[in-house]
DNA sequence: CAAACTATATAGTATTACAAGGTAGGTGAG
DNA sequence: CTCACCTACCTTGTAATACTATATAGTTTG
């Protein structure tokens, strides 16, 4: 789906963290995975900036390893802070979606 | 709930449009309504900038009328373009929440 | 009249996703 | 070999947008 850019703001960090929490992975794979999921517009540059931001926030463990294919990869995994952050993210997301649903169902008062 | 700021980005326009679609209303009322709904952090300035943005995009009809209470109000209602925009917003929102749900349920592949 | 509430508005800032482009390793076709 | 293509990471600049802080002003109430 296209034109999600603005809606993605703020959600992208959680999305990337969630993907990493499912198993050690790296930027290029994350990008392709998200595109396959349906976020067609996501480009590599965006994912890399998110990854660097998450790393700076101290939420990720990083390890550079050779690849069987192409240049070396930077493998990411969640550390404890990252897991807390992710859990916090899903809580906020749940609240947001619930509130949005309330809003939508509301009839004219 | 607090700390939703970044998640709200992009959603706020839809939220405000949806509120207006439920019946003619004005900035101050919208702000208080959203705070009551649960978006505690939303401040007046934010709502007004969203309203002016939506107006500039040609999605709203505006009418300034005297208030029974306090200074005059700017009453907003959705025009046709606004209704299309809102419907489009909910479609994107639906896609986003569905995709997020898929992502969350995904087990390690 | 002063405080509190109602109501709108704006200038400045921080965050963040994208656009565009660069760097580089590996592989296969010609 | 070299050119194209895929894999992989990174950076600079820009646009969008929500908040902070503040200003302005009408109305009500003590």
PDB file of C-alpha atoms (C1' of nucleotides) in Angstrom:
ATOM      1  CA  UNK A   1       0.000   0.000   0.000  1.00  0.00           C
ATOM      2  CA  UNK A   2       1.198   3.477  -0.844  1.00  0.00           C
ATOM      3  CA  UNK A   3       1.025   6.819   0.932  1.00  0.00           C
ATOM      4  CA  UNK A   4       1.520   5.450   4.399  1.00  0.00           C
ATOM      5  CA  UNK A   5       4.567   7.635   4.940  1.00  0.00           C
ATOM      6  CA  UNK A   6       3.080   9.975   7.484  1.00  0.00           C
ATOM      7  CA  UNK A   7       1.160   7.297   9.312  1.00  0.00           C
ATOM      8  CA  UNK A   8       4.345   5.320   9.706  1.00  0.00           C
ATOM      9  CA  UNK A   9       6.012   8.086  11.631  1.00  0.00           C
ATOM     10  CA  UNK A  10       6.717   6.856  15.082  1.00  0.00           C
ATOM     11  CA  UNK A  11       5.578   3.343  14.284  1.00  0.00           C
ATOM     12  CA  UNK A  12       8.643   2.469  12.266  1.00  0.00           C
ATOM     13  CA  UNK A  13      10.911   2.110  15.288  1.00  0.00           C
ATOM     14  CA  UNK A  14       8.539  -0.393  16.795  1.00  0.00           C
ATOM     15  CA  UNK A  15       8.171  -2.216  13.508  1.00  0.00           C
ATOM     16  CA  UNK A  16      11.914  -2.611  13.100  1.00  0.00           C
ATOM     17  CA  UNK A  17      12.386  -3.616  16.742  1.00  0.00           C
ATOM     18  CA  UNK A  18       9.640  -6.208  16.421  1.00  0.00           C
ATOM     19  CA  UNK A  19      11.313  -7.712  13.373  1.00  0.00           C
ATOM     20  CA  UNK A  20      14.639  -7.905  15.169  1.00  0.00           C
ATOM     21  CA  UNK A  21      12.988  -9.472  18.198  1.00  0.00           C
ATOM     22  CA  UNK A  22      11.903 -12.340  15.981  1.00  0.00           C
ATOM     23  CA  UNK A  23      15.520 -13.292  15.427  1.00  0.00           C
ATOM     24  CA  UNK A  24      18.891 -11.763  14.676  1.00  0.00           C
ATOM     25  CA  UNK A  25      18.778  -9.933  11.370  1.00  0.00           C
ATOM     26  CA  UNK A  26      20.282  -7.071   9.363  1.00  0.00           C
ATOM     27  CA  UNK A  27      19.227  -3.940   7.517  1.00  0.00           C
ATOM     28  CA  UNK A  28      18.925  -5.251   4.007  1.00  0.00           C
ATOM     29  CA  UNK A  29      16.813  -8.207   5.094  1.00  0.00           C
ATOM     30  CA  UNK A  30      14.577  -6.008   7.248  1.00  0.00           C
ATOM     31  CA  UNK A  31      13.940  -3.686   4.329  1.00  0.00           C
ATOM     32  CA  UNK A  32      12.905  -6.482   2.008  1.00  0.00           C
ATOM     33  CA  UNK A  33      10.813  -8.114   4.703  1.00  0.00           C
ATOM     34  CA  UNK A  34       8.872  -4.920   5.344  1.00  0.00           C
ATOM     35  CA  UNK A  35       8.298  -4.381   1.636  1.00  0.00           C
ATOM     36  CA  UNK A  36       6.964  -7.932   1.375  1.00  0.00           C
ATOM     37  CA  UNK A  37       4.731  -7.335   4.399  1.00  0.00           C
ATOM     38  CA  UNK A  38       3.052  -4.534   2.493  1.00  0.00           C
ATOM     39  CA  UNK A  39       5.053  -1.399   3.299  1.00  0.00           C
ATOM     40  CA  UNK A  40       5.939  -0.936  -0.354  1.00  0.00           C
ATOM     41  CA  UNK A  41       7.289   2.555   0.010  1.00  0.00           C
ATOM     42  CA  UNK A  42       9.941   1.805   2.590  1.00  0.00           C
ATOM     43  CA  UNK A  43      13.417   2.396   1.230  1.00  0.00           C
ATOM     44  CA  UNK A  44      16.769   1.207   2.516  1.00  0.00           C
ATOM     45  CA  UNK A  45      17.899   4.615   3.656  1.00  0.00           C
ATOM     46  CA  UNK A  46      14.959   4.839   6.004  1.00  0.00           C
ATOM     47  CA  UNK A  47      15.644   1.484   7.621  1.00  0.00           C
ATOM     48  CA  UNK A  48      19.306   2.271   8.114  1.00  0.00           C
ATOM     49  CA  UNK A  49      18.564   5.583   9.777  1.00  0.00           C
ATOM     50  CA  UNK A  50      16.105   3.834  12.083  1.00  0.00           C
ATOM     51  CA  UNK A  51      18.677   1.175  12.923  1.00  0.00           C
ATOM     52  CA  UNK A  52      21.343   3.751  13.729  1.00  0.00           C
ATOM     53  CA  UNK A  53      18.840   5.663  15.845  1.00  0.00           C
ATOM     54  CA  UNK A  54      17.892   2.547  17.792  1.00  0.00           C
ATOM     55  CA  UNK A  55      21.536   1.684  18.236  1.00  0.00           C
ATOM     56  CA  UNK A  56      22.283   5.172  19.547  1.00  0.00           C
ATOM     57  CA  UNK A  57      19.436   4.797  22.011  1.00  0.00           C
ATOM     58  CA  UNK A  58      21.168   1.703  23.306  1.00  0.00           C
ATOM     59  CA  UNK A  59      18.413  -0.731  22.398  1.00  0.00           C
ATOM     60  CA  UNK A  60      20.379  -3.043  20.122  1.00  0.00           C
ATOM     61  CA  UNK A  61      23.354  -5.344  20.200  1.00  0.00           C
ATOM     62  CA  UNK A  62      25.386  -5.331  17.028  1.00  0.00           C
ATOM     63  CA  UNK A  63      27.778  -7.802  15.487  1.00  0.00           C
ATOM     64  CA  UNK A  64      29.445  -7.501  12.099  1.00  0.00           C
ATOM     65  CA  UNK A  65      29.922 -10.821  10.340  1.00  0.00           C
ATOM     66  CA  UNK A  66      30.899 -11.972   6.896  1.00  0.00           C
ATOM     67  CA  UNK A  67      28.124 -12.939   4.552  1.00  0.00           C
ATOM     68  CA  UNK A  68      27.908 -15.991   2.334  1.00  0.00           C
ATOM     69  CA  UNK A  69      26.658 -13.574  -0.282  1.00  0.00           C
ATOM     70  CA  UNK A  70      27.839 -10.016  -0.848  1.00  0.00           C
ATOM     71  CA  UNK A  71      29.519  -7.667   1.606  1.00  0.00           C
ATOM     72  CA  UNK A  72      29.592  -8.226   5.398  1.00  0.00           C
ATOM     73  CA  UNK A  73      26.364  -7.800   7.348  1.00  0.00           C
ATOM     74  CA  UNK A  74      25.650  -6.007  10.598  1.00  0.00           C
ATOM     75  CA  UNK A  75      23.543  -8.389  12.620  1.00  0.00           C
ATOM     76  CA  UNK A  76      21.257  -6.828  15.194  1.00  0.00           C
ATOM     77  CA  UNK A  77      19.563  -8.279  18.235  1.00  0.00           C
ATOM     78  CA  UNK A  78      17.531  -6.736  21.040  1.00  0.00           C
ATOM     79  CA  UNK A  79      19.153  -6.170  24.401  1.00  0.00           C
ATOM     80  CA  UNK A  80      17.185  -5.857  27.604  1.00  0.00           C
ATOM     81  CA  UNK A  81      16.450  -2.155  27.111  1.00  0.00           C
ATOM     82  CA  UNK A  82      15.280  -2.929  23.598  1.00  0.00           C
ATOM     83  CA  UNK A  83      12.866  -5.547  24.877  1.00  0.00           C
ATOM     84  CA  UNK A  84      11.423  -3.123  27.402  1.00  0.00           C
ATOM     85  CA  UNK A  85      11.126  -0.473  24.718  1.00  0.00           C
ATOM     86  CA  UNK A  86       9.370  -2.882  22.381  1.00  0.00           C
ATOM     87  CA  UNK A  87       6.937  -3.996  25.037  1.00  0.00           C
ATOM     88  CA  UNK A  88       6.236  -0.355  25.823  1.00  0.00           C
ATOM     89  CA  UNK A  89       5.707   0.317  22.148  1.00  0.00           C
ATOM     90  CA  UNK A  90       3.078  -2.405  21.789  1.00  0.00           C
ATOM     91  CA  UNK A  91       1.286  -1.074  24.817  1.00  0.00           C
ATOM     92  CA  UNK A  92       1.097   2.386  23.278  1.00  0.00           C
ATOM     93  CA  UNK A  93       0.109   0.939  19.948  1.00  0.00           C
ATOM     94  CA  UNK A  94      -2.670  -1.027  21.580  1.00  0.00           C
ATOM     95  CA  UNK A  95      -3.937   2.066  23.333  1.00  0.00           C
ATOM     96  CA  UNK A  96      -3.808   4.073  20.122  1.00  0.00           C
ATOM     97  CA  UNK A  97      -5.697   1.514  18.053  1.00  0.00           C
ATOM     98  CA  UNK A  98      -8.299   1.047  20.781  1.00  0.00           C
ATOM     99  CA  UNK A  99      -8.826   4.799  21.058  1.00  0.00           C
ATOM    100  CA  UNK A 100      -9.030   5.178  17.302  1.00  0.00           C
ATOM    101  CA  UNK A 101     -11.669   2.450  17.212  1.00  0.00           C
ATOM    102  CA  UNK A 102     -13.651   4.256  19.903  1.00  0.00           C
ATOM    103  CA  UNK A 103     -13.395   7.480  17.946  1.00  0.00           C
ATOM    104  CA  UNK A 104     -14.532   5.865  14.727  1.00  0.00           C
ATOM    105  CA  UNK A 105     -17.544   4.173  16.231  1.00  0.00           C
ATOM    106  CA  UNK A 106     -18.684   7.302  17.977  1.00  0.00           C
ATOM    107  CA  UNK A 107     -21.973   8.596  16.659  1.00  0.00           C
ATOM    108  CA  UNK A 108     -22.887  12.248  16.655  1.00  0.00           C
ATOM    109  CA  UNK A 109     -23.415  13.244  20.243  1.00  0.00           C
TER     110      UNK A 109
ATOM    111  CA  UNK B   1      -1.947   7.913  27.992  1.00  0.00           C
ATOM    112  CA  UNK B   2       1.309   9.757  27.621  1.00  0.00           C
ATOM    113  CA  UNK B   3       4.158   9.571  25.150  1.00  0.00           C
ATOM    114  CA  UNK B   4       2.022   8.962  22.111  1.00  0.00           C
ATOM    115  CA  UNK B   5       3.406  12.034  20.382  1.00  0.00           C
ATOM    116  CA  UNK B   6       5.406  10.296  17.716  1.00  0.00           C
ATOM    117  CA  UNK B   7       2.807   7.627  17.078  1.00  0.00           C
ATOM    118  CA  UNK B   8       0.215  10.302  16.519  1.00  0.00           C
ATOM    119  CA  UNK B   9       2.140  11.807  13.656  1.00  0.00           C
ATOM    120  CA  UNK B  10       0.099  11.433  10.559  1.00  0.00           C
ATOM    121  CA  UNK B  11      -2.887  10.066  12.442  1.00  0.00           C
ATOM    122  CA  UNK B  12      -3.868  13.408  13.921  1.00  0.00           C
ATOM    123  CA  UNK B  13      -5.289  14.778  10.701  1.00  0.00           C
ATOM    124  CA  UNK B  14      -7.567  11.788  10.408  1.00  0.00           C
ATOM    125  CA  UNK B  15      -8.529  12.014  14.051  1.00  0.00           C
ATOM    126  CA  UNK B  16      -9.532  15.655  13.751  1.00  0.00           C
ATOM    127  CA  UNK B  17     -11.383  15.051  10.476  1.00  0.00           C
ATOM    128  CA  UNK B  18     -13.270  12.166  12.024  1.00  0.00           C
ATOM    129  CA  UNK B  19     -14.360  14.323  14.932  1.00  0.00           C
ATOM    130  CA  UNK B  20     -15.572  17.037  12.594  1.00  0.00           C
ATOM    131  CA  UNK B  21     -17.431  14.487  10.497  1.00  0.00           C
ATOM    132  CA  UNK B  22     -19.491  13.627  13.561  1.00  0.00           C
ATOM    133  CA  UNK B  23     -20.965  17.106  13.542  1.00  0.00           C
ATOM    134  CA  UNK B  24     -19.964  20.742  13.155  1.00  0.00           C
ATOM    135  CA  UNK B  25     -17.451  21.703  15.821  1.00  0.00           C
ATOM    136  CA  UNK B  26     -14.566  24.021  16.655  1.00  0.00           C
ATOM    137  CA  UNK B  27     -10.950  23.887  17.806  1.00  0.00           C
ATOM    138  CA  UNK B  28     -11.368  24.288  21.506  1.00  0.00           C
ATOM    139  CA  UNK B  29     -14.041  21.607  21.691  1.00  0.00           C
ATOM    140  CA  UNK B  30     -11.991  19.220  19.576  1.00  0.00           C
ATOM    141  CA  UNK B  31      -8.990  19.646  21.860  1.00  0.00           C
ATOM    142  CA  UNK B  32     -10.968  18.861  24.989  1.00  0.00           C
ATOM    143  CA  UNK B  33     -12.733  15.974  23.323  1.00  0.00           C
ATOM    144  CA  UNK B  34      -9.452  14.357  22.301  1.00  0.00           C
ATOM    145  CA  UNK B  35      -7.996  14.820  25.760  1.00  0.00           C
ATOM    146  CA  UNK B  36     -11.089  13.140  27.203  1.00  0.00           C
ATOM    147  CA  UNK B  37     -10.772  10.335  24.696  1.00  0.00           C
ATOM    148  CA  UNK B  38      -7.351   9.564  26.123  1.00  0.00           C
ATOM    149  CA  UNK B  39      -4.910  11.676  24.134  1.00  0.00           C
ATOM    150  CA  UNK B  40      -3.804  13.521  27.249  1.00  0.00           C
ATOM    151  CA  UNK B  41      -0.793  15.161  25.677  1.00  0.00           C
ATOM    152  CA  UNK B  42      -2.619  16.952  22.906  1.00  0.00           C
ATOM    153  CA  UNK B  43      -2.410  20.692  23.315  1.00  0.00           C
ATOM    154  CA  UNK B  44      -4.470  23.436  21.753  1.00  0.00           C
ATOM    155  CA  UNK B  45      -1.695  24.733  19.527  1.00  0.00           C
ATOM    156  CA  UNK B  46      -1.414  21.354  17.851  1.00  0.00           C
ATOM    157  CA  UNK B  47      -5.115  21.145  17.060  1.00  0.00           C
ATOM    158  CA  UNK B  48      -5.158  24.644  15.608  1.00  0.00           C
ATOM    159  CA  UNK B  49      -2.235  23.955  13.329  1.00  0.00           C
ATOM    160  CA  UNK B  50      -3.937  20.788  12.130  1.00  0.00           C
ATOM    161  CA  UNK B  51      -7.165  22.689  11.485  1.00  0.00           C
ATOM    162  CA  UNK B  52      -5.386  25.404   9.525  1.00  0.00           C
ATOM    163  CA  UNK B  53      -3.560  22.731   7.545  1.00  0.00           C
ATOM    164  CA  UNK B  54      -6.769  20.897   6.726  1.00  0.00           C
ATOM    165  CA  UNK B  55      -8.401  24.167   5.764  1.00  0.00           C
ATOM    166  CA  UNK B  56      -5.498  25.022   3.464  1.00  0.00           C
ATOM    167  CA  UNK B  57      -5.857  21.613   1.833  1.00  0.00           C
ATOM    168  CA  UNK B  58      -9.446  22.532   1.055  1.00  0.00           C
ATOM    169  CA  UNK B  59     -11.030  19.778   3.139  1.00  0.00           C
ATOM    170  CA  UNK B  60     -13.105  21.940   5.451  1.00  0.00           C
ATOM    171  CA  UNK B  61     -15.896  24.472   5.343  1.00  0.00           C
ATOM    172  CA  UNK B  62     -15.545  27.219   7.898  1.00  0.00           C
ATOM    173  CA  UNK B  63     -18.015  29.589   9.471  1.00  0.00           C
ATOM    174  CA  UNK B  64     -17.241  32.083  12.193  1.00  0.00           C
ATOM    175  CA  UNK B  65     -20.136  32.552  14.577  1.00  0.00           C
ATOM    176  CA  UNK B  66     -20.674  34.205  17.920  1.00  0.00           C
ATOM    177  CA  UNK B  67     -20.534  31.984  20.953  1.00  0.00           C
ATOM    178  CA  UNK B  68     -22.989  31.861  23.837  1.00  0.00           C
ATOM    179  CA  UNK B  69     -19.869  31.621  25.963  1.00  0.00           C
ATOM    180  CA  UNK B  70     -16.557  33.336  25.376  1.00  0.00           C
ATOM    181  CA  UNK B  71     -15.145  34.740  22.143  1.00  0.00           C
ATOM    182  CA  UNK B  72     -16.498  33.803  18.681  1.00  0.00           C
ATOM    183  CA  UNK B  73     -15.902  30.296  17.401  1.00  0.00           C
ATOM    184  CA  UNK B  74     -14.800  29.007  14.044  1.00  0.00           C
ATOM    185  CA  UNK B  75     -17.138  26.151  13.216  1.00  0.00           C
ATOM    186  CA  UNK B  76     -15.800  23.517  10.876  1.00  0.00           C
ATOM    187  CA  UNK B  77     -17.543  20.939   8.760  1.00  0.00           C
ATOM    188  CA  UNK B  78     -16.289  18.497   6.139  1.00  0.00           C
ATOM    189  CA  UNK B  79     -16.820  19.260   2.496  1.00  0.00           C
ATOM    190  CA  UNK B  80     -16.843  16.590  -0.175  1.00  0.00           C
ATOM    191  CA  UNK B  81     -13.070  16.523  -0.515  1.00  0.00           C
ATOM    192  CA  UNK B  82     -12.824  16.188   3.237  1.00  0.00           C
ATOM    193  CA  UNK B  83     -15.110  13.193   3.223  1.00  0.00           C
ATOM    194  CA  UNK B  84     -13.067  11.513   0.518  1.00  0.00           C
ATOM    195  CA  UNK B  85      -9.877  12.280   2.415  1.00  0.00           C
ATOM    196  CA  UNK B  86     -11.330  10.839   5.612  1.00  0.00           C
ATOM    197  CA  UNK B  87     -12.514   7.698   3.911  1.00  0.00           C
ATOM    198  CA  UNK B  88      -9.066   7.312   2.383  1.00  0.00           C
ATOM    199  CA  UNK B  89      -7.510   7.822   5.792  1.00  0.00           C
ATOM    200  CA  UNK B  90      -9.522   5.023   7.389  1.00  0.00           C
ATOM    201  CA  UNK B  91      -8.564   2.723   4.569  1.00  0.00           C
ATOM    202  CA  UNK B  92      -4.882   3.398   5.169  1.00  0.00           C
ATOM    203  CA  UNK B  93      -5.351   3.102   8.891  1.00  0.00           C
ATOM    204  CA  UNK B  94      -7.050  -0.255   8.434  1.00  0.00           C
ATOM    205  CA  UNK B  95      -4.211  -1.471   6.280  1.00  0.00           C
ATOM    206  CA  UNK B  96      -1.631  -0.292   8.774  1.00  0.00           C
ATOM    207  CA  UNK B  97      -3.271  -1.926  11.786  1.00  0.00           C
ATOM    208  CA  UNK B  98      -3.797  -5.160   9.877  1.00  0.00           C
ATOM    209  CA  UNK B  99      -0.170  -5.230   8.778  1.00  0.00           C
ATOM    210  CA  UNK B 100       1.025  -4.425  12.272  1.00  0.00           C
ATOM    211  CA  UNK B 101      -1.074  -7.294  13.603  1.00  0.00           C
ATOM    212  CA  UNK B 102       0.474  -9.645  11.040  1.00  0.00           C
ATOM    213  CA  UNK B 103       3.927  -8.466  12.033  1.00  0.00           C
ATOM    214  CA  UNK B 104       3.275  -8.961  15.712  1.00  0.00           C
ATOM    215  CA  UNK B 105       1.894 -12.456  15.373  1.00  0.00           C
ATOM    216  CA  UNK B 106       4.743 -13.571  13.182  1.00  0.00           C
ATOM    217  CA  UNK B 107       6.860 -16.233  14.822  1.00  0.00           C
ATOM    218  CA  UNK B 108      10.542 -16.601  14.115  1.00  0.00           C
ATOM    219  CA  UNK B 109      10.814 -17.931  10.608  1.00  0.00           C
TER     220      UNK B 109
ATOM    221  C1'  DC C   1     -11.317  45.070  38.308  1.00  0.00           C
ATOM    222  C1'  DA C   2      -8.930  40.802  38.586  1.00  0.00           C
ATOM    223  C1'  DA C   3      -8.921  35.959  38.049  1.00  0.00           C
ATOM    224  C1'  DA C   4     -10.500  32.142  35.504  1.00  0.00           C
ATOM    225  C1'  DC C   5     -12.329  30.240  31.635  1.00  0.00           C
ATOM    226  C1'  DT C   6     -13.235  30.225  26.729  1.00  0.00           C
ATOM    227  C1'  DA C   7     -11.179  30.613  22.144  1.00  0.00           C
ATOM    228  C1'  DT C   8      -7.944  31.405  18.331  1.00  0.00           C
ATOM    229  C1'  DA C   9      -3.347  31.987  16.578  1.00  0.00           C
ATOM    230  C1'  DT C  10       1.759  31.891  15.553  1.00  0.00           C
ATOM    231  C1'  DA C  11       6.938  31.635  15.746  1.00  0.00           C
ATOM    232  C1'  DG C  12      10.402  28.461  16.793  1.00  0.00           C
ATOM    233  C1'  DT C  13      12.175  23.736  17.527  1.00  0.00           C
ATOM    234  C1'  DA C  14      12.774  18.651  17.419  1.00  0.00           C
ATOM    235  C1'  DT C  15      11.759  14.453  15.379  1.00  0.00           C
ATOM    236  C1'  DT C  16      11.514  11.580  11.703  1.00  0.00           C
ATOM    237  C1'  DA C  17      10.739   9.412   6.958  1.00  0.00           C
ATOM    238  C1'  DC C  18      12.055  10.006   2.340  1.00  0.00           C
ATOM    239  C1'  DA C  19      14.966  11.378  -1.853  1.00  0.00           C
ATOM    240  C1'  DA C  20      19.123  10.929  -3.830  1.00  0.00           C
ATOM    241  C1'  DG C  21      23.401   9.462  -4.127  1.00  0.00           C
ATOM    242  C1'  DG C  22      27.794   7.188  -2.769  1.00  0.00           C
ATOM    243  C1'  DT C  23      30.810   3.097  -1.423  1.00  0.00           C
ATOM    244  C1'  DA C  24      31.863  -1.613  -1.825  1.00  0.00           C
ATOM    245  C1'  DG C  25      31.849  -6.899  -2.095  1.00  0.00           C
ATOM    246  C1'  DG C  26      30.396 -10.897  -4.858  1.00  0.00           C
ATOM    247  C1'  DT C  27      28.767 -13.373  -9.009  1.00  0.00           C
ATOM    248  C1'  DG C  28      27.641 -14.535 -13.668  1.00  0.00           C
ATOM    249  C1'  DA C  29      27.357 -13.522 -18.769  1.00  0.00           C
ATOM    250  C1'  DG C  30      29.682 -12.223 -22.746  1.00  0.00           C
TER     251       DG C  30
ATOM    252  C1'  DC D   1      38.423  -9.499 -18.017  1.00  0.00           C
ATOM    253  C1'  DT D   2      34.775  -6.294 -17.527  1.00  0.00           C
ATOM    254  C1'  DC D   3      30.291  -5.014 -17.270  1.00  0.00           C
ATOM    255  C1'  DA D   4      25.908  -5.631 -15.246  1.00  0.00           C
ATOM    256  C1'  DC D   5      23.484  -6.878 -11.378  1.00  0.00           C
ATOM    257  C1'  DC D   6      22.581  -8.114  -6.798  1.00  0.00           C
ATOM    258  C1'  DT D   7      23.792  -7.653  -2.038  1.00  0.00           C
ATOM    259  C1'  DA D   8      24.834  -4.502   1.766  1.00  0.00           C
ATOM    260  C1'  DC D   9      25.735  -0.289   4.331  1.00  0.00           C
ATOM    261  C1'  DC D  10      25.808   4.701   4.886  1.00  0.00           C
ATOM    262  C1'  DT D  11      25.186   9.922   4.525  1.00  0.00           C
ATOM    263  C1'  DT D  12      23.448  14.588   3.264  1.00  0.00           C
ATOM    264  C1'  DG D  13      19.622  17.291   2.587  1.00  0.00           C
ATOM    265  C1'  DT D  14      14.600  18.153   2.693  1.00  0.00           C
ATOM    266  C1'  DA D  15       9.655  18.051   3.928  1.00  0.00           C
ATOM    267  C1'  DA D  16       6.128  17.090   7.109  1.00  0.00           C
ATOM    268  C1'  DT D  17       4.358  17.513  11.477  1.00  0.00           C
ATOM    269  C1'  DA D  18       3.611  17.760  16.674  1.00  0.00           C
ATOM    270  C1'  DC D  19       5.055  20.275  20.587  1.00  0.00           C
ATOM    271  C1'  DT D  20       6.694  24.493  23.411  1.00  0.00           C
ATOM    272  C1'  DA D  21       5.846  28.810  24.524  1.00  0.00           C
ATOM    273  C1'  DT D  22       3.591  32.733  24.087  1.00  0.00           C
ATOM    274  C1'  DA D  23       0.261  36.325  22.559  1.00  0.00           C
ATOM    275  C1'  DT D  24      -4.306  38.078  21.979  1.00  0.00           C
ATOM    276  C1'  DA D  25      -9.010  38.686  23.245  1.00  0.00           C
ATOM    277  C1'  DG D  26     -14.015  37.939  24.733  1.00  0.00           C
ATOM    278  C1'  DT D  27     -16.917  36.351  28.847  1.00  0.00           C
ATOM    279  C1'  DT D  28     -18.075  35.331  33.519  1.00  0.00           C
ATOM    280  C1'  DT D  29     -17.800  35.545  38.395  1.00  0.00           C
ATOM    281  C1'  DG D  30     -16.320  36.982  42.836  1.00  0.00           C
TER     282       DG D  30
END
